[in-house]
mmCIF file of C-alpha atoms in Angstrom:
data_model
loop_
_atom_site.group_PDB
_atom_site.id
_atom_site.type_symbol
_atom_site.label_atom_id
_atom_site.label_comp_id
_atom_site.label_asym_id
_atom_site.label_seq_id
_atom_site.Cartn_x
_atom_site.Cartn_y
_atom_site.Cartn_z
ATOM 1 C CA MET U 1 4.565 -32.423 37.044
ATOM 2 C CA LYS U 2 7.775 -31.027 38.452
ATOM 3 C CA VAL U 3 9.364 -27.610 38.926
ATOM 4 C CA PHE U 4 13.142 -27.308 38.529
ATOM 5 C CA SER U 5 14.814 -24.010 39.573
ATOM 6 C CA SER U 6 18.273 -22.945 38.490
ATOM 7 C CA SER U 7 20.290 -20.072 37.048
ATOM 8 C CA ILE U 8 23.333 -19.446 34.890
ATOM 9 C CA SER U 9 25.891 -16.657 35.384
ATOM 10 C CA PHE U 10 28.583 -15.253 33.118
ATOM 11 C CA GLU U 11 30.632 -12.158 32.324
ATOM 12 C CA SER U 12 29.566 -10.012 29.386
ATOM 13 C CA LYS U 13 31.718 -7.706 27.345
ATOM 14 C CA LYS U 14 30.420 -4.227 26.641
ATOM 15 C CA GLU U 15 27.442 -3.167 24.540
ATOM 16 C CA ASN U 16 26.159 -5.351 21.744
ATOM 17 C CA HIS U 17 27.878 -8.482 22.959
ATOM 18 C CA LEU U 18 25.832 -11.518 21.888
ATOM 19 C CA ILE U 19 26.452 -14.621 23.988
ATOM 20 C CA ASP U 20 25.295 -18.040 22.796
ATOM 21 C CA ILE U 21 23.878 -19.791 25.897
ATOM 22 C CA SER U 22 22.379 -22.812 24.046
ATOM 23 C CA ILE U 23 24.805 -25.343 25.574
ATOM 24 C CA GLU U 24 24.107 -24.106 29.098
ATOM 25 C CA VAL U 25 20.349 -24.212 28.493
ATOM 26 C CA GLU U 26 20.555 -27.805 27.200
ATOM 27 C CA ARG U 27 22.605 -28.762 30.245
ATOM 28 C CA GLU U 28 19.966 -27.396 32.626
ATOM 29 C CA VAL U 29 17.230 -29.382 30.864
ATOM 30 C CA ARG U 30 19.362 -32.525 31.279
ATOM 31 C CA LYS U 31 20.012 -31.781 34.950
ATOM 32 C CA SER U 32 16.281 -31.387 35.602
ATOM 33 C CA LYS U 33 15.591 -34.975 34.451
ATOM 34 C CA ILE U 34 12.320 -33.634 33.042
ATOM 35 C CA GLN U 35 11.526 -35.167 29.636
ATOM 36 C CA GLU U 36 8.537 -33.174 28.315
ATOM 37 C CA GLY U 37 8.107 -29.525 29.180
ATOM 38 C CA VAL U 38 9.198 -25.935 28.787
ATOM 39 C CA ILE U 39 12.331 -24.120 29.988
ATOM 40 C CA PHE U 40 11.741 -20.499 31.016
ATOM 41 C CA LEU U 41 14.700 -18.092 30.801
ATOM 42 C CA PHE U 42 14.707 -14.613 32.318
ATOM 43 C CA ALA U 43 17.528 -12.062 31.909
ATOM 44 C CA VAL U 44 17.886 -10.208 35.215
ATOM 45 C CA GLY U 45 18.443 -6.463 34.745
ATOM 46 C CA SER U 46 17.035 -3.609 32.682
ATOM 47 C CA THR U 47 19.847 -3.338 30.081
ATOM 48 C CA CYS U 48 19.937 -6.868 28.658
ATOM 49 C CA ALA U 49 17.618 -9.267 26.829
ATOM 50 C CA LEU U 50 17.158 -12.731 25.325
ATOM 51 C CA THR U 51 16.182 -13.973 21.863
ATOM 52 C CA THR U 52 17.114 -16.639 19.306
ATOM 53 C CA ILE U 53 19.358 -16.169 16.259
ATOM 54 C CA GLU U 54 21.460 -18.160 13.820
ATOM 55 C CA PHE U 55 24.702 -17.661 15.731
ATOM 56 C CA GLU U 56 27.140 -17.089 12.856
ATOM 57 C CA PRO U 57 29.678 -14.234 12.517
ATOM 58 C CA GLY U 58 27.639 -12.230 9.987
ATOM 59 C CA LEU U 59 24.486 -11.967 12.086
ATOM 60 C CA GLN U 60 26.539 -11.366 15.216
ATOM 61 C CA LYS U 61 27.363 -8.045 13.533
ATOM 62 C CA ASP U 62 24.068 -7.462 11.711
ATOM 63 C CA PHE U 63 21.799 -7.620 14.739
ATOM 64 C CA PRO U 64 23.805 -5.156 16.894
ATOM 65 C CA GLU U 65 24.196 -2.842 13.879
ATOM 66 C CA PHE U 66 20.419 -2.854 13.504
ATOM 67 C CA LEU U 67 20.031 -1.904 17.188
ATOM 68 C CA ASP U 68 22.654 0.844 16.787
ATOM 69 C CA LYS U 69 20.672 2.198 13.865
ATOM 70 C CA ILE U 70 17.174 2.288 15.340
ATOM 71 C CA ILE U 71 18.229 3.080 18.936
ATOM 72 C CA PRO U 72 21.520 4.989 18.716
ATOM 73 C CA ALA U 73 23.458 6.092 21.770
ATOM 74 C CA GLY U 74 22.876 9.807 22.270
ATOM 75 C CA LYS U 75 20.571 12.134 24.100
ATOM 76 C CA TYR U 76 18.028 10.448 26.328
ATOM 77 C CA HIS U 77 16.061 11.852 29.268
ATOM 78 C CA HIS U 78 17.476 8.977 31.311
ATOM 79 C CA ASP U 79 21.044 10.188 30.702
ATOM 80 C CA LEU U 80 20.263 13.810 31.582
ATOM 81 C CA LYS U 81 19.155 12.612 35.014
ATOM 82 C CA TRP U 82 21.549 9.756 35.778
ATOM 83 C CA HIS U 83 24.608 10.624 33.649
ATOM 84 C CA ASP U 84 25.493 6.992 32.997
ATOM 85 C CA GLY U 85 25.117 7.356 29.238
ATOM 86 C CA ASN U 86 23.108 4.176 28.826
ATOM 87 C CA GLY U 87 19.625 5.463 28.021
ATOM 88 C CA HIS U 88 19.755 3.632 24.689
ATOM 89 C CA SER U 89 20.697 0.401 26.525
ATOM 90 C CA HIS U 90 17.467 0.565 28.517
ATOM 91 C CA VAL U 91 15.317 1.299 25.471
ATOM 92 C CA ARG U 92 16.856 -1.654 23.589
ATOM 93 C CA ALA U 93 16.283 -4.023 26.512
ATOM 94 C CA SER U 94 12.640 -2.962 26.900
ATOM 95 C CA LEU U 95 12.068 -3.468 23.182
ATOM 96 C CA LEU U 96 13.615 -6.952 23.104
ATOM 97 C CA LYS U 97 12.244 -8.049 26.494
ATOM 98 C CA PRO U 98 13.984 -10.217 29.114
ATOM 99 C CA ASP U 99 11.920 -13.385 28.823
ATOM 100 C CA LEU U 100 12.249 -16.337 26.433
ATOM 101 C CA PHE U 101 10.928 -19.879 26.667
ATOM 102 C CA ILE U 102 11.924 -22.982 24.738
ATOM 103 C CA PRO U 103 9.874 -26.205 24.625
ATOM 104 C CA PHE U 104 11.631 -29.567 24.805
ATOM 105 C CA SER U 105 10.695 -33.184 24.132
ATOM 106 C CA LYS U 106 12.510 -36.383 25.229
ATOM 107 C CA GLY U 107 14.943 -34.051 26.979
ATOM 108 C CA GLU U 108 15.912 -32.268 23.711
ATOM 109 C CA LEU U 109 15.295 -28.580 22.951
ATOM 110 C CA GLN U 110 12.841 -28.083 20.073
ATOM 111 C CA THR U 111 14.729 -25.179 18.501
ATOM 112 C CA GLY U 112 15.639 -25.341 14.813
ATOM 113 C CA GLN U 113 19.057 -26.476 13.632
ATOM 114 C CA TRP U 114 20.201 -22.898 12.924
ATOM 115 C CA GLN U 115 18.427 -21.315 15.883
ATOM 116 C CA GLN U 116 20.618 -20.631 18.899
ATOM 117 C CA ILE U 117 19.630 -19.036 22.208
ATOM 118 C CA VAL U 118 21.391 -15.718 22.809
ATOM 119 C CA PHE U 119 21.828 -13.267 25.637
ATOM 120 C CA ILE U 120 22.181 -9.674 24.400
ATOM 121 C CA GLU U 121 24.280 -7.297 26.484
ATOM 122 C CA SER U 122 23.008 -3.771 25.805
ATOM 123 C CA ASP U 123 24.772 -1.933 28.613
ATOM 124 C CA ASN U 124 27.765 0.309 27.844
ATOM 125 C CA LYS U 125 30.130 -1.546 30.159
ATOM 126 C CA PRO U 126 30.963 -5.195 30.956
ATOM 127 C CA ARG U 127 28.662 -6.787 33.515
ATOM 128 C CA THR U 128 28.337 -9.929 35.583
ATOM 129 C CA ARG U 129 25.018 -11.313 34.406
ATOM 130 C CA LYS U 130 22.487 -13.860 35.565
ATOM 131 C CA VAL U 131 19.725 -15.682 33.714
ATOM 132 C CA GLU U 132 17.100 -17.140 36.054
ATOM 133 C CA ILE U 133 15.712 -20.507 34.964
ATOM 134 C CA LYS U 134 12.561 -22.462 35.712
ATOM 135 C CA ILE U 135 11.688 -25.754 34.046
ATOM 136 C CA LEU U 136 8.104 -27.062 34.197
ATOM 137 C CA GLY U 137 7.112 -30.479 32.899
ATOM 138 C CA GLU U 138 7.116 -34.178 33.627
ATOM 139 C CA MET E 1 -1.294 -30.756 36.483
ATOM 140 C CA LYS E 2 -0.821 -32.137 33.006
ATOM 141 C CA VAL E 3 1.562 -31.606 30.090
ATOM 142 C CA PHE E 4 0.164 -31.860 26.547
ATOM 143 C CA SER E 5 2.643 -31.893 23.621
ATOM 144 C CA SER E 6 1.713 -31.198 20.029
ATOM 145 C CA SER E 7 2.669 -29.195 16.946
ATOM 146 C CA ILE E 8 1.076 -27.604 13.900
ATOM 147 C CA SER E 9 2.582 -27.502 10.405
ATOM 148 C CA PHE E 10 1.726 -25.459 7.344
ATOM 149 C CA GLU E 11 3.112 -23.977 4.120
ATOM 150 C CA SER E 12 4.034 -20.298 4.109
ATOM 151 C CA LYS E 13 4.224 -17.995 1.138
ATOM 152 C CA LYS E 14 7.285 -15.814 0.784
ATOM 153 C CA GLU E 15 8.416 -12.912 2.971
ATOM 154 C CA ASN E 16 5.929 -10.936 5.035
ATOM 155 C CA HIS E 17 3.226 -13.563 4.872
ATOM 156 C CA LEU E 18 1.093 -13.327 8.023
ATOM 157 C CA ILE E 19 -0.792 -16.531 8.842
ATOM 158 C CA ASP E 20 -3.640 -16.510 11.367
ATOM 159 C CA ILE E 21 -3.221 -19.694 13.435
ATOM 160 C CA SER E 22 -5.879 -18.864 16.069
ATOM 161 C CA ILE E 23 -8.252 -21.672 15.012
ATOM 162 C CA GLU E 24 -5.465 -24.258 15.148
ATOM 163 C CA VAL E 25 -4.353 -23.018 18.575
ATOM 164 C CA GLU E 26 -7.925 -23.233 19.934
ATOM 165 C CA ARG E 27 -8.216 -26.755 18.543
ATOM 166 C CA GLU E 28 -5.049 -27.878 20.371
ATOM 167 C CA VAL E 29 -6.368 -26.497 23.668
ATOM 168 C CA ARG E 30 -9.584 -28.462 23.122
ATOM 169 C CA LYS E 31 -7.675 -31.645 22.259
ATOM 170 C CA SER E 32 -5.620 -31.359 25.463
ATOM 171 C CA LYS E 33 -8.783 -31.524 27.622
ATOM 172 C CA ILE E 34 -7.011 -29.108 29.979
ATOM 173 C CA GLN E 35 -9.407 -26.443 31.306
ATOM 174 C CA GLU E 36 -7.163 -23.911 33.107
ATOM 175 C CA GLY E 37 -3.637 -23.241 31.909
ATOM 176 C CA VAL E 38 -1.289 -21.755 29.362
ATOM 177 C CA ILE E 39 -0.525 -22.767 25.766
ATOM 178 C CA PHE E 40 3.108 -22.231 24.748
ATOM 179 C CA LEU E 41 3.821 -21.709 21.041
ATOM 180 C CA PHE E 42 7.316 -21.770 19.537
ATOM 181 C CA ALA E 43 8.123 -21.006 15.878
ATOM 182 C CA VAL E 44 10.898 -23.369 14.784
ATOM 183 C CA GLY E 45 13.556 -21.663 12.646
ATOM 184 C CA SER E 46 15.550 -18.440 12.640
ATOM 185 C CA THR E 47 13.586 -16.539 9.963
ATOM 186 C CA CYS E 48 10.047 -16.579 11.398
ATOM 187 C CA ALA E 49 8.228 -15.371 14.501
ATOM 188 C CA LEU E 50 4.931 -15.222 16.405
ATOM 189 C CA THR E 51 2.831 -12.362 17.778
ATOM 190 C CA THR E 52 -0.791 -11.222 18.063
ATOM 191 C CA ILE E 53 -2.566 -8.717 15.795
ATOM 192 C CA GLU E 54 -6.045 -7.675 14.743
ATOM 193 C CA PHE E 55 -6.096 -9.848 11.633
ATOM 194 C CA GLU E 56 -7.790 -7.514 9.152
ATOM 195 C CA PRO E 57 -6.588 -6.631 5.623
ATOM 196 C CA GLY E 58 -5.214 -3.185 6.552
ATOM 197 C CA LEU E 59 -2.897 -4.375 9.312
ATOM 198 C CA GLN E 60 -1.883 -7.389 7.223
ATOM 199 C CA LYS E 61 -0.202 -4.771 5.022
ATOM 200 C CA ASP E 62 0.799 -2.247 7.716
ATOM 201 C CA PHE E 63 2.831 -4.611 9.864
ATOM 202 C CA PRO E 64 4.975 -6.020 7.015
ATOM 203 C CA GLU E 65 5.433 -2.502 5.619
ATOM 204 C CA PHE E 66 6.742 -1.417 9.022
ATOM 205 C CA LEU E 67 9.222 -4.321 9.000
ATOM 206 C CA ASP E 68 10.278 -3.452 5.433
ATOM 207 C CA LYS E 69 10.940 0.092 6.599
ATOM 208 C CA ILE E 70 12.996 -0.526 9.726
ATOM 209 C CA ILE E 71 14.749 -3.694 8.483
ATOM 210 C CA PRO E 72 14.936 -3.417 4.681
ATOM 211 C CA ALA E 73 16.375 -6.142 2.503
ATOM 212 C CA GLY E 74 19.845 -5.085 1.428
ATOM 213 C CA LYS E 75 23.428 -5.438 2.487
ATOM 214 C CA TYR E 76 23.987 -7.598 5.537
ATOM 215 C CA HIS E 77 27.139 -9.332 6.746
ATOM 216 C CA HIS E 78 25.099 -12.544 6.744
ATOM 217 C CA ASP E 79 24.447 -12.228 2.999
ATOM 218 C CA LEU E 80 28.086 -11.520 2.137
ATOM 219 C CA LYS E 81 28.983 -14.858 3.693
ATOM 220 C CA TRP E 82 26.041 -17.108 2.798
ATOM 221 C CA HIS E 83 24.656 -15.437 -0.366
ATOM 222 C CA ASP E 84 21.068 -16.385 0.408
ATOM 223 C CA GLY E 85 19.909 -12.768 0.541
ATOM 224 C CA ASN E 86 17.922 -13.200 3.739
ATOM 225 C CA GLY E 87 19.998 -11.301 6.315
ATOM 226 C CA HIS E 88 17.042 -9.003 6.948
ATOM 227 C CA SER E 89 14.800 -12.063 7.514
ATOM 228 C CA HIS E 90 17.043 -13.173 10.379
ATOM 229 C CA VAL E 91 17.192 -9.716 11.962
ATOM 230 C CA ARG E 92 13.371 -9.426 11.820
ATOM 231 C CA ALA E 93 12.898 -12.854 13.417
ATOM 232 C CA SER E 94 15.354 -12.091 16.247
ATOM 233 C CA LEU E 95 13.595 -8.805 16.928
ATOM 234 C CA LEU E 96 10.103 -10.340 17.042
ATOM 235 C CA LYS E 97 11.182 -13.570 18.805
ATOM 236 C CA PRO E 98 9.831 -17.092 18.212
ATOM 237 C CA ASP E 99 7.919 -17.610 21.462
ATOM 238 C CA LEU E 100 4.368 -16.619 22.409
ATOM 239 C CA PHE E 101 2.086 -17.902 25.145
ATOM 240 C CA ILE E 102 -1.664 -17.514 25.557
ATOM 241 C CA PRO E 103 -3.524 -18.207 28.812
ATOM 242 C CA PHE E 104 -6.899 -19.983 28.717
ATOM 243 C CA SER E 105 -9.773 -20.557 31.110
ATOM 244 C CA LYS E 106 -12.635 -23.106 30.885
ATOM 245 C CA GLY E 107 -10.945 -24.281 27.712
ATOM 246 C CA GLU E 108 -11.236 -20.851 26.020
ATOM 247 C CA LEU E 109 -8.309 -18.659 24.948
ATOM 248 C CA GLN E 110 -8.175 -15.385 26.904
ATOM 249 C CA THR E 111 -7.188 -13.233 23.921
ATOM 250 C CA GLY E 112 -9.224 -10.134 23.119
ATOM 251 C CA GLN E 113 -12.006 -10.148 20.532
ATOM 252 C CA TRP E 114 -9.807 -8.394 17.944
ATOM 253 C CA GLN E 115 -6.574 -10.134 18.875
ATOM 254 C CA GLN E 116 -5.600 -13.043 16.637
ATOM 255 C CA ILE E 117 -2.505 -15.250 16.889
ATOM 256 C CA VAL E 118 -0.211 -14.878 13.870
ATOM 257 C CA PHE E 119 2.812 -16.611 12.442
ATOM 258 C CA ILE E 120 5.086 -14.218 10.533
ATOM 259 C CA GLU E 121 7.087 -15.617 7.650
ATOM 260 C CA SER E 122 10.186 -13.445 7.252
ATOM 261 C CA ASP E 123 12.190 -15.635 4.902
ATOM 262 C CA ASN E 124 12.532 -14.677 1.230
ATOM 263 C CA LYS E 125 11.064 -17.926 -0.064
ATOM 264 C CA PRO E 126 8.084 -20.187 0.774
ATOM 265 C CA ARG E 127 8.792 -22.657 3.565
ATOM 266 C CA THR E 128 7.212 -25.643 5.276
ATOM 267 C CA ARG E 129 6.875 -24.431 8.840
ATOM 268 C CA LYS E 130 6.265 -25.948 12.232
ATOM 269 C CA VAL E 131 5.071 -24.422 15.495
ATOM 270 C CA GLU E 132 5.883 -26.566 18.523
ATOM 271 C CA ILE E 133 3.214 -26.576 21.227
ATOM 272 C CA LYS E 134 3.162 -27.382 24.926
ATOM 273 C CA ILE E 135 0.103 -26.934 27.116
ATOM 274 C CA LEU E 136 0.488 -26.858 30.910
ATOM 275 C CA GLY E 137 -2.462 -26.767 33.286
ATOM 276 C CA GLU E 138 -5.177 -28.814 34.899
ATOM 277 C CA MET L 1 2.092 -28.496 41.026
ATOM 278 C CA LYS L 2 -0.705 -25.953 41.146
ATOM 279 C CA VAL L 3 -2.425 -23.574 38.736
ATOM 280 C CA PHE L 4 -3.583 -20.191 40.042
ATOM 281 C CA SER L 5 -5.825 -18.034 37.784
ATOM 282 C CA SER L 6 -6.405 -14.343 38.268
ATOM 283 C CA SER L 7 -6.438 -10.972 36.497
ATOM 284 C CA ILE L 8 -5.802 -7.302 37.193
ATOM 285 C CA SER L 9 -7.788 -4.390 35.758
ATOM 286 C CA PHE L 10 -7.085 -0.682 35.587
ATOM 287 C CA GLU L 11 -7.769 2.514 33.640
ATOM 288 C CA SER L 12 -5.118 3.727 31.205
ATOM 289 C CA LYS L 13 -4.579 7.251 30.002
ATOM 290 C CA LYS L 14 -4.118 7.798 26.291
ATOM 291 C CA GLU L 15 -1.267 6.660 24.044
ATOM 292 C CA ASN L 16 2.186 6.027 25.433
ATOM 293 C CA HIS L 17 1.029 5.710 29.022
ATOM 294 C CA LEU L 18 3.384 3.369 30.878
ATOM 295 C CA ILE L 19 1.842 1.794 33.991
ATOM 296 C CA ASP L 20 4.043 0.086 36.578
ATOM 297 C CA ILE L 21 2.150 -3.076 37.610
ATOM 298 C CA SER L 22 4.982 -4.630 39.686
ATOM 299 C CA ILE L 23 3.158 -4.258 43.025
ATOM 300 C CA GLU L 24 0.011 -5.895 41.661
ATOM 301 C CA VAL L 25 2.033 -8.754 40.157
ATOM 302 C CA GLU L 26 3.836 -9.375 43.477
ATOM 303 C CA ARG L 27 0.470 -9.368 45.255
ATOM 304 C CA GLU L 28 -0.916 -12.065 42.930
ATOM 305 C CA VAL L 29 2.127 -14.277 43.551
ATOM 306 C CA ARG L 30 1.553 -13.901 47.301
ATOM 307 C CA LYS L 31 -2.171 -14.688 46.958
ATOM 308 C CA SER L 32 -1.377 -17.868 45.030
ATOM 309 C CA LYS L 33 0.635 -19.288 47.984
ATOM 310 C CA ILE L 34 2.912 -20.855 45.365
ATOM 311 C CA GLN L 35 6.590 -20.585 46.371
ATOM 312 C CA GLU L 36 8.552 -21.704 43.271
ATOM 313 C CA GLY L 37 7.227 -21.060 39.794
ATOM 314 C CA VAL L 38 6.439 -18.659 36.997
ATOM 315 C CA ILE L 39 3.798 -15.936 36.693
ATOM 316 C CA PHE L 40 2.384 -15.515 33.186
ATOM 317 C CA LEU L 41 0.962 -12.093 32.254
ATOM 318 C CA PHE L 42 -1.078 -11.433 29.119
ATOM 319 C CA ALA L 43 -2.309 -8.004 28.003
ATOM 320 C CA VAL L 44 -5.793 -8.441 26.523
ATOM 321 C CA GLY L 45 -6.322 -6.387 23.362
ATOM 322 C CA SER L 46 -4.467 -5.560 20.167
ATOM 323 C CA THR L 47 -3.279 -2.030 21.060
ATOM 324 C CA CYS L 48 -1.339 -2.652 24.285
ATOM 325 C CA ALA L 49 1.680 -4.656 25.444
ATOM 326 C CA LEU L 50 3.892 -5.693 28.373
ATOM 327 C CA THR L 51 7.632 -5.434 29.025
ATOM 328 C CA THR L 52 10.088 -4.562 31.804
ATOM 329 C CA ILE L 53 11.868 -1.217 32.277
ATOM 330 C CA GLU L 54 13.632 0.812 34.949
ATOM 331 C CA PHE L 55 10.551 2.822 35.889
ATOM 332 C CA GLU L 56 12.051 6.284 36.353
ATOM 333 C CA PRO L 57 10.816 9.571 34.847
ATOM 334 C CA GLY L 58 13.510 9.753 32.133
ATOM 335 C CA LEU L 59 12.800 6.359 30.597
ATOM 336 C CA GLN L 60 9.058 6.913 30.961
ATOM 337 C CA LYS L 61 9.608 9.558 28.264
ATOM 338 C CA ASP L 62 12.422 7.869 26.321
ATOM 339 C CA PHE L 63 10.606 4.639 25.543
ATOM 340 C CA PRO L 64 7.416 6.267 24.192
ATOM 341 C CA GLU L 65 9.523 8.770 22.226
ATOM 342 C CA PHE L 66 11.332 5.841 20.628
ATOM 343 C CA LEU L 67 7.986 4.282 19.665
ATOM 344 C CA ASP L 68 6.782 7.630 18.277
ATOM 345 C CA LYS L 69 9.924 7.799 16.161
ATOM 346 C CA ILE L 70 9.942 4.328 14.623
ATOM 347 C CA ILE L 71 6.135 3.915 14.401
ATOM 348 C CA PRO L 72 4.679 7.414 14.061
ATOM 349 C CA ALA L 73 0.961 8.097 13.925
ATOM 350 C CA GLY L 74 0.034 8.792 10.314
ATOM 351 C CA LYS L 75 -1.201 6.993 7.270
ATOM 352 C CA TYR L 76 -1.900 3.302 7.745
ATOM 353 C CA HIS L 77 -4.044 0.944 5.674
ATOM 354 C CA HIS L 78 -5.871 0.130 8.912
ATOM 355 C CA ASP L 79 -6.949 3.769 9.319
ATOM 356 C CA LEU L 80 -8.157 4.109 5.714
ATOM 357 C CA LYS L 81 -10.564 1.255 6.379
ATOM 358 C CA TRP L 82 -11.628 1.805 10.008
ATOM 359 C CA HIS L 83 -11.076 5.557 10.486
ATOM 360 C CA ASP L 84 -10.109 5.208 14.135
ATOM 361 C CA GLY L 85 -6.651 6.689 13.611
ATOM 362 C CA ASN L 86 -4.877 4.011 15.618
ATOM 363 C CA GLY L 87 -3.048 1.999 12.971
ATOM 364 C CA HIS L 88 0.259 2.868 14.651
ATOM 365 C CA SER L 89 -1.135 1.633 18.008
ATOM 366 C CA HIS L 90 -1.708 -1.813 16.502
ATOM 367 C CA VAL L 91 1.729 -1.987 14.882
ATOM 368 C CA ARG L 92 3.391 -1.014 18.183
ATOM 369 C CA ALA L 93 1.456 -3.641 20.131
ATOM 370 C CA SER L 94 2.313 -6.391 17.637
ATOM 371 C CA LEU L 95 5.987 -5.424 17.787
ATOM 372 C CA LEU L 96 6.139 -5.432 21.606
ATOM 373 C CA LYS L 97 3.818 -8.442 22.059
ATOM 374 C CA PRO L 98 1.219 -8.977 24.788
ATOM 375 C CA ASP L 99 2.913 -11.734 26.795
ATOM 376 C CA LEU L 100 5.499 -11.533 29.570
ATOM 377 C CA PHE L 101 6.504 -14.050 32.226
ATOM 378 C CA ILE L 102 8.447 -13.547 35.434
ATOM 379 C CA PRO L 103 9.981 -16.397 37.474
ATOM 380 C CA PHE L 104 9.811 -16.301 41.275
ATOM 381 C CA SER L 105 11.470 -18.119 44.144
ATOM 382 C CA LYS L 106 10.405 -18.318 47.820
ATOM 383 C CA GLY L 107 7.439 -16.219 46.763
ATOM 384 C CA GLU L 108 9.645 -13.345 45.506
ATOM 385 C CA LEU L 109 9.847 -12.118 41.899
ATOM 386 C CA GLN L 110 13.294 -12.691 40.381
ATOM 387 C CA THR L 111 13.407 -9.374 38.517
ATOM 388 C CA GLY L 112 16.415 -7.074 39.001
ATOM 389 C CA GLN L 113 16.355 -4.196 41.461
ATOM 390 C CA TRP L 114 15.835 -1.602 38.702
ATOM 391 C CA GLN L 115 13.562 -3.756 36.547
ATOM 392 C CA GLN L 116 9.863 -3.014 36.899
ATOM 393 C CA ILE L 117 6.964 -4.673 35.069
ATOM 394 C CA VAL L 118 5.088 -2.258 32.808
ATOM 395 C CA PHE L 119 1.897 -2.201 30.827
ATOM 396 C CA ILE L 120 2.163 -0.021 27.705
ATOM 397 C CA GLU L 121 -0.991 1.682 26.477
ATOM 398 C CA SER L 122 -0.573 2.260 22.739
ATOM 399 C CA ASP L 123 -4.141 3.179 21.858
ATOM 400 C CA ASN L 124 -5.032 6.783 21.078
ATOM 401 C CA LYS L 125 -7.667 7.024 23.797
ATOM 402 C CA PRO L 126 -8.009 5.998 27.460
ATOM 403 C CA ARG L 127 -9.123 2.400 27.957
ATOM 404 C CA THR L 128 -10.231 0.045 30.701
ATOM 405 C CA ARG L 129 -7.593 -2.650 30.533
ATOM 406 C CA LYS L 130 -7.164 -6.195 31.783
ATOM 407 C CA VAL L 131 -4.078 -8.329 32.233
ATOM 408 C CA GLU L 132 -4.871 -12.050 32.493
ATOM 409 C CA ILE L 133 -2.704 -13.985 34.939
ATOM 410 C CA LYS L 134 -1.777 -17.624 35.380
ATOM 411 C CA ILE L 135 0.712 -18.846 37.962
ATOM 412 C CA LEU L 136 2.221 -22.323 37.635
ATOM 413 C CA GLY L 137 4.453 -23.857 40.293
ATOM 414 C CA GLU L 138 4.519 -25.575 43.652
#
């Protein structure tokens, strides 16, 4: 059993930017030389999250529009105190959660063919972001 | 430390079918012969998900009705492009996420007495489904 | 590679009580003497959940208010059968999910500066709660 530690960094655009990180995740699995195991991804920060989605143009609009609908920008206790206008960003991130793991076998991710790994920027301004990575396996 | 790899497959009924996979998950832990560790479950595909629930007839209706309410079938950008009418299925799956882990001790799952492990079919037609499994522990 | 097993217990207040367990989680990582790895947290029970949030007074109201809005207390099939009035508590817990992992390096959690680990009590009465813990790493 081995532990491989790594991270990926990138620039996000503002709010509701979905970033497909599947290629980067596959690359980290390859770098680890681990064949059978699990890759653990963790979005650092309280206004972003991770999930999987079929990364096609329609859903890249549908999913953010859903978030806009159930958690609209507006009046939050957080904003009254901190005046950064991103109360909704925090609520969205806490709902979606920052952690996501993907199993892999023979060095290949076991996601479905139409199932990509996405980082969701929920903050109301562009950010430099980091996803911490641990790979456990043999 | 050991790694045990496995999977379970089953047929789902259409949309909003909740399938209790607790027995199958327990069986995989037993087969692994690992006593202390974590079982990692991953629903393959972009229109299904995993969570835990008290698996009784009332909640088997309540949870899908909640999903129908906040993410109704209808007009999605995804559907305009692909015409398969399952845009809402994708949004539900991305919200609920495909990954779930359960810790275990002395070979027994550490879930609560009223906390079963469920697969949620969100697609609008029956599917053959697979949950990929990795168990890490000793 | 090592496996460290543990748990934390505490009393919750009623519904919508957010409890910051970051200090306890850090303490368990320290106790494990593992330097590089992942801590796996699992909320036992079907009416509670785990996530991360910026734990400040505004969001401690905003997040529960969001849950109250999208999953209000009221008429659920679960309640008609069991008469405990907590159908919404179950739906909330299944939406948020009981599992959360945090990676750590050199014995330090890799969460962001404003990203605390929270237990969410969704039940409609105070409970004695337990979070099961496994730490895997080296």
